[in-house]
Amino acid sequence: MTHLTPALCGFALDLLLADPDWMPHPVVCMGKAIDALEKKLRASFPQTPEGERQAGRVLAAALPLGTWAVSGGACRLARRLHPAAGFLLETVWCWQALALKGLSEESMRVYERLKQGDLTGARQAVSRIVGRDTEALTAEEVAKAAVETVAENFSDGVAAPLFYMLLGGAPLALAYKAVNTMDSMVGYKNDRYRHFGRAAAKLDDGANFIPSRLAALAWIGGAAIAGQDAGNAWRIWRRDRRNHASPNSAQTESACAGALGVRLGGPARYFGKLYEKPTIGDALRPVEPEDIPRANRTLYAAAVLALTAGGALALLREE
């Protein structure tokens, strides 16, 4: 059975339903597994920098490989029971690997609060989708944070899962989600995770290297479809795509900044500490609340473009 059909159906379900609260989500299970493995591994290895790095390498290998093996085995078993059961299970997991509508809905909640003049509510809404401190953000900074999140998470919440599910179905997409979840939980350069989370962070960088660049190209194409400045998106992407500590995070952010004609990035506070970060794009005008729905229009256009291009390549590969 081709991986394309479950991917298409999963994409459609994500557009229609996002992530219902009542449905158990694989990422929640991954998070619990990471917590349990961290405790066990820290107790099993020496409490030294090298010991922590060794423990982190075990985590970085065990979780994605275990996720791929368990989900792949479940899909094979379901197909043996009945082809329809296998198709249904893979479709559901493809759906859950994507975060297109959920990302749009969360960012639009920020927009609605800003339009109502409710800065406190906007700060609370944006705190749900960003890692930075939000308590003292201005309205412009809140809008900028939401736009950055839409652009960055297009890569790891939409384009990268699509890339992996078209290559290897739901099991490979879920293995990618395991890598991404590990990075979001332990891939920090603070005292607790500087050594333990290093392998997870490096693995996430590698897993996103190709998808993030394809995502940037899709964003540039999506900007043209959405009536934005695709030429400037291309120019800023070429110039600023490396303006981030991560080799991947500025890929889609730079394309978004260029398409909108705004400046993203710059200093931000995390856990009370100010981090000096490079800027991305040119400040042709200030960031405004309307940039959030503009970014979302490009988000949807880029997602459809990525699915169309990836689906066409998948069909050619199977011929």
XYZ file of C-alpha atoms in Angstrom:
319
model
C 0.000 0.000 0.000
C 1.360 3.402 -0.944
C 2.175 5.860 1.843
C 0.623 8.663 -0.179
C -3.024 7.776 0.415
C -2.822 7.686 4.254
C -0.791 10.907 4.124
C -3.456 12.636 2.010
C -6.243 11.408 4.281
C -4.286 12.377 7.400
C -3.682 15.847 5.971
C -7.409 16.236 5.259
C -8.315 15.125 8.794
C -5.856 17.628 10.268
C -7.422 20.405 8.190
C -10.894 19.412 9.367
C -10.349 18.474 13.002
C -6.872 19.582 14.176
C -6.039 17.685 17.415
C -9.224 16.863 19.370
C -8.700 17.017 23.135
C -10.446 13.689 23.635
C -8.076 11.717 21.406
C -4.931 10.185 22.964
C -1.900 11.630 21.190
C 1.385 9.793 20.501
C 3.415 12.867 21.486
C 1.960 12.679 25.005
C 3.170 9.080 25.248
C 6.567 10.147 23.924
C 6.802 12.850 26.572
C 6.043 10.377 29.343
C 8.604 7.952 27.919
C 11.246 10.696 27.830
C 10.582 11.584 31.470
C 10.823 7.942 32.537
C 13.934 7.232 30.470
C 15.673 10.369 31.697
C 15.219 9.340 35.332
C 16.396 5.786 34.670
C 19.363 6.783 32.520
C 20.571 9.486 34.886
C 20.544 6.907 37.682
C 22.387 4.348 35.522
C 25.301 6.495 34.309
C 27.957 8.444 36.215
C 26.954 11.955 37.233
C 29.740 13.508 35.166
C 29.599 15.477 31.907
C 30.704 12.412 29.921
C 28.302 10.167 31.815
C 25.438 12.528 31.046
C 26.418 12.622 27.381
C 26.440 8.816 27.261
C 23.014 8.668 28.892
C 21.730 11.241 26.425
C 23.018 9.199 23.491
C 21.104 6.176 24.718
C 17.924 8.256 24.963
C 18.485 9.769 21.504
C 18.793 6.289 19.989
C 16.176 4.437 22.030
C 13.159 6.709 21.667
C 13.003 7.190 17.860
C 14.046 3.619 17.124
C 11.547 2.285 19.647
C 8.821 4.531 18.252
C 9.538 3.375 14.698
C 9.623 -0.300 15.704
C 6.438 -0.213 17.796
C 4.391 1.843 15.329
C 5.690 -0.126 12.358
C 4.850 -3.399 14.072
C 1.372 -2.131 14.933
C 0.753 -1.103 11.315
C 1.898 -4.491 10.000
C -0.269 -6.320 12.522
C -3.297 -4.185 11.652
C -2.790 -4.876 7.931
C -2.652 -8.620 8.611
C -5.945 -8.416 10.483
C -7.514 -6.507 7.585
C -6.171 -4.083 4.963
C -8.769 -1.523 6.028
C -7.550 -1.691 9.642
C -3.982 -1.061 8.523
C -5.050 1.841 6.354
C -7.125 3.358 9.157
C -4.327 3.112 11.727
C -1.734 4.650 9.423
C -4.143 7.416 8.445
C -4.810 8.314 12.089
C -1.108 8.429 12.880
C -0.392 10.549 9.785
C -3.124 12.901 11.000
C -1.590 13.082 14.476
C 1.902 13.698 13.110
C 0.698 16.966 11.548
C -0.026 20.241 13.344
C -1.259 22.548 10.592
C -4.701 23.582 11.793
C -3.701 23.542 15.472
C -0.809 25.929 14.776
C -3.103 28.247 12.851
C -5.796 28.190 15.519
C -3.390 28.897 18.367
C -1.760 31.815 16.566
C -5.140 33.255 15.582
C -6.138 33.294 19.261
C -3.217 35.677 19.766
C -4.487 37.802 16.886
C -8.013 37.955 18.307
C -6.721 39.150 21.698
C -4.566 41.798 20.060
C -7.461 43.053 17.947
C -9.553 43.329 21.119
C -6.830 45.378 22.788
C -6.352 42.652 25.402
C -2.557 42.660 25.738
C -2.587 40.493 28.866
C -4.731 37.895 27.114
C -2.514 38.082 24.023
C 0.567 37.454 26.147
C -1.106 34.440 27.728
C -2.204 33.131 24.332
C 1.244 33.480 22.787
C 2.851 31.808 25.829
C 1.101 28.592 24.715
C 3.090 28.451 21.480
C 6.477 30.035 22.258
C 9.250 29.169 24.686
C 10.315 32.719 25.519
C 9.149 34.793 28.485
C 6.002 36.692 27.502
C 5.002 38.666 30.616
C 6.618 41.949 29.510
C 6.162 41.755 25.722
C 4.697 44.742 23.915
C 1.843 44.275 21.449
C 4.310 44.405 18.546
C 6.568 41.839 20.235
C 3.603 39.537 20.843
C 2.623 39.745 17.176
C 6.224 39.121 16.113
C 6.505 36.089 18.391
C 3.317 34.617 16.907
C 4.498 35.193 13.323
C 7.891 33.628 14.077
C 6.210 30.587 15.581
C 3.927 30.090 12.591
C 6.902 30.254 10.238
C 9.269 28.085 12.287
C 6.688 25.461 13.163
C 5.605 25.101 9.556
C 8.889 23.243 9.153
C 8.791 20.861 12.118
C 5.012 20.675 12.500
C 3.987 20.263 8.864
C 6.722 20.039 6.229
C 9.074 17.649 8.048
C 6.348 15.164 9.114
C 5.036 15.209 5.532
C 8.544 14.594 4.222
C 9.038 11.560 6.447
C 5.559 10.083 6.047
C 5.876 10.216 2.261
C 9.251 8.458 2.570
C 8.344 5.828 5.133
C 4.729 6.176 6.167
C 3.348 6.926 9.617
C 6.075 4.957 11.493
C 8.859 7.130 10.066
C 6.815 10.301 10.646
C 6.258 9.280 14.279
C 9.970 8.509 14.681
C 10.625 12.054 13.498
C 8.086 13.371 16.025
C 9.968 11.458 18.720
C 13.195 13.223 17.725
C 11.445 16.588 17.684
C 9.768 15.967 21.044
C 13.091 14.978 22.619
C 14.661 18.203 21.405
C 11.793 20.292 22.804
C 12.116 18.593 26.205
C 15.851 18.067 26.718
C 17.619 19.945 23.921
C 18.478 22.997 26.028
C 21.878 24.538 26.765
C 21.145 25.078 30.447
C 22.852 23.448 33.413
C 20.452 20.494 33.494
C 20.566 19.545 29.823
C 23.810 20.974 28.432
C 25.357 17.484 28.306
C 22.382 15.139 28.617
C 20.435 16.819 25.801
C 23.310 17.310 23.368
C 22.714 14.132 21.346
C 18.973 14.833 21.071
C 19.629 18.380 19.855
C 22.180 17.224 17.277
C 19.839 14.489 16.060
C 17.033 17.025 15.676
C 19.345 19.302 13.676
C 20.153 16.419 11.350
C 16.564 15.247 10.978
C 15.415 18.760 10.057
C 18.300 19.723 7.786
C 16.693 18.780 4.459
C 13.012 19.310 5.434
C 13.657 22.834 6.743
C 15.196 23.925 3.455
C 12.388 22.360 1.454
C 9.959 24.090 3.827
C 11.583 27.453 3.107
C 11.175 26.927 -0.640
C 7.538 25.920 -0.077
C 7.025 29.076 2.005
C 8.413 31.228 -0.800
C 6.043 29.538 -3.243
C 3.202 29.906 -0.764
C 3.976 33.611 -0.427
C 3.491 34.024 -4.172
C 0.135 32.204 -3.967
C -0.917 34.352 -0.992
C -0.110 37.598 -2.834
C 2.974 38.454 -0.807
C 6.459 39.440 -1.961
C 7.948 36.118 -3.034
C 10.941 37.845 -4.650
C 11.905 39.509 -1.389
C 11.217 36.245 0.466
C 13.779 34.551 -1.785
C 16.289 37.395 -1.293
C 16.005 37.476 2.503
C 16.079 33.685 2.702
C 19.305 33.624 0.729
C 20.813 36.344 2.941
C 19.511 35.547 6.452
C 18.766 31.813 6.504
C 21.801 31.195 8.740
C 20.973 33.954 11.257
C 20.169 31.564 14.084
C 22.062 29.314 16.493
C 20.198 26.383 14.957
C 21.113 25.521 11.354
C 17.406 25.111 10.585
C 15.264 27.583 12.531
C 15.965 30.654 10.386
C 15.146 28.876 7.126
C 11.388 29.486 7.149
C 11.603 32.538 9.419
C 13.793 34.341 6.885
C 11.429 33.474 4.024
C 8.494 34.718 6.116
C 10.266 37.955 7.083
C 11.066 38.684 3.453
C 7.554 37.876 2.251
C 6.019 40.235 4.811
C 8.698 42.936 4.624
C 9.338 42.905 8.378
C 12.200 42.156 10.744
C 11.969 39.051 12.909
C 14.375 37.567 15.447
C 16.467 39.728 17.744
C 16.937 39.603 21.537
C 14.506 37.533 23.615
C 14.209 36.429 27.246
C 14.086 32.776 28.230
C 13.648 31.754 31.878
C 14.462 35.298 32.964
C 17.709 35.551 30.992
C 18.174 37.826 27.976
C 19.635 36.135 24.902
C 21.071 38.246 22.101
C 19.875 36.710 18.850
C 20.538 37.948 15.292
C 17.778 39.754 13.456
C 16.170 38.297 10.342
C 14.819 40.438 7.497
C 14.583 44.180 6.931
C 12.289 46.450 8.951
C 10.467 47.961 5.982
C 7.593 48.497 8.422
C 6.751 47.457 12.006
C 5.249 44.046 12.696
C 1.494 44.405 13.236
C -1.319 42.073 14.348
C -2.504 41.642 10.740
C 0.779 39.889 9.995
C -0.506 36.867 11.934
C -3.373 36.059 9.514
C -1.041 36.946 6.631
C 1.453 34.380 7.879
C -1.344 31.846 8.264
C -2.501 32.322 4.681
C 1.031 31.559 3.546
C 1.156 28.640 5.988
C -1.817 26.948 4.316
C -0.622 27.745 0.793
C 2.854 26.404 1.550
C 1.418 23.256 3.142
C -0.729 22.467 0.106
C 2.229 23.190 -2.169
C 4.485 20.886 -0.121
C 1.895 18.107 -0.148
C 1.313 18.473 -3.887
C 5.014 18.435 -4.746
C 5.787 15.621 -2.318
C 2.819 13.587 -3.519
C 3.835 13.977 -7.142
C 7.365 12.804 -6.356
C 5.991 9.854 -4.383
C 3.850 8.798 -7.355
C 6.810 9.081 -9.732
C 8.924 6.975 -7.372
C 6.323 4.193 -7.373
C 5.971 3.998 -11.150
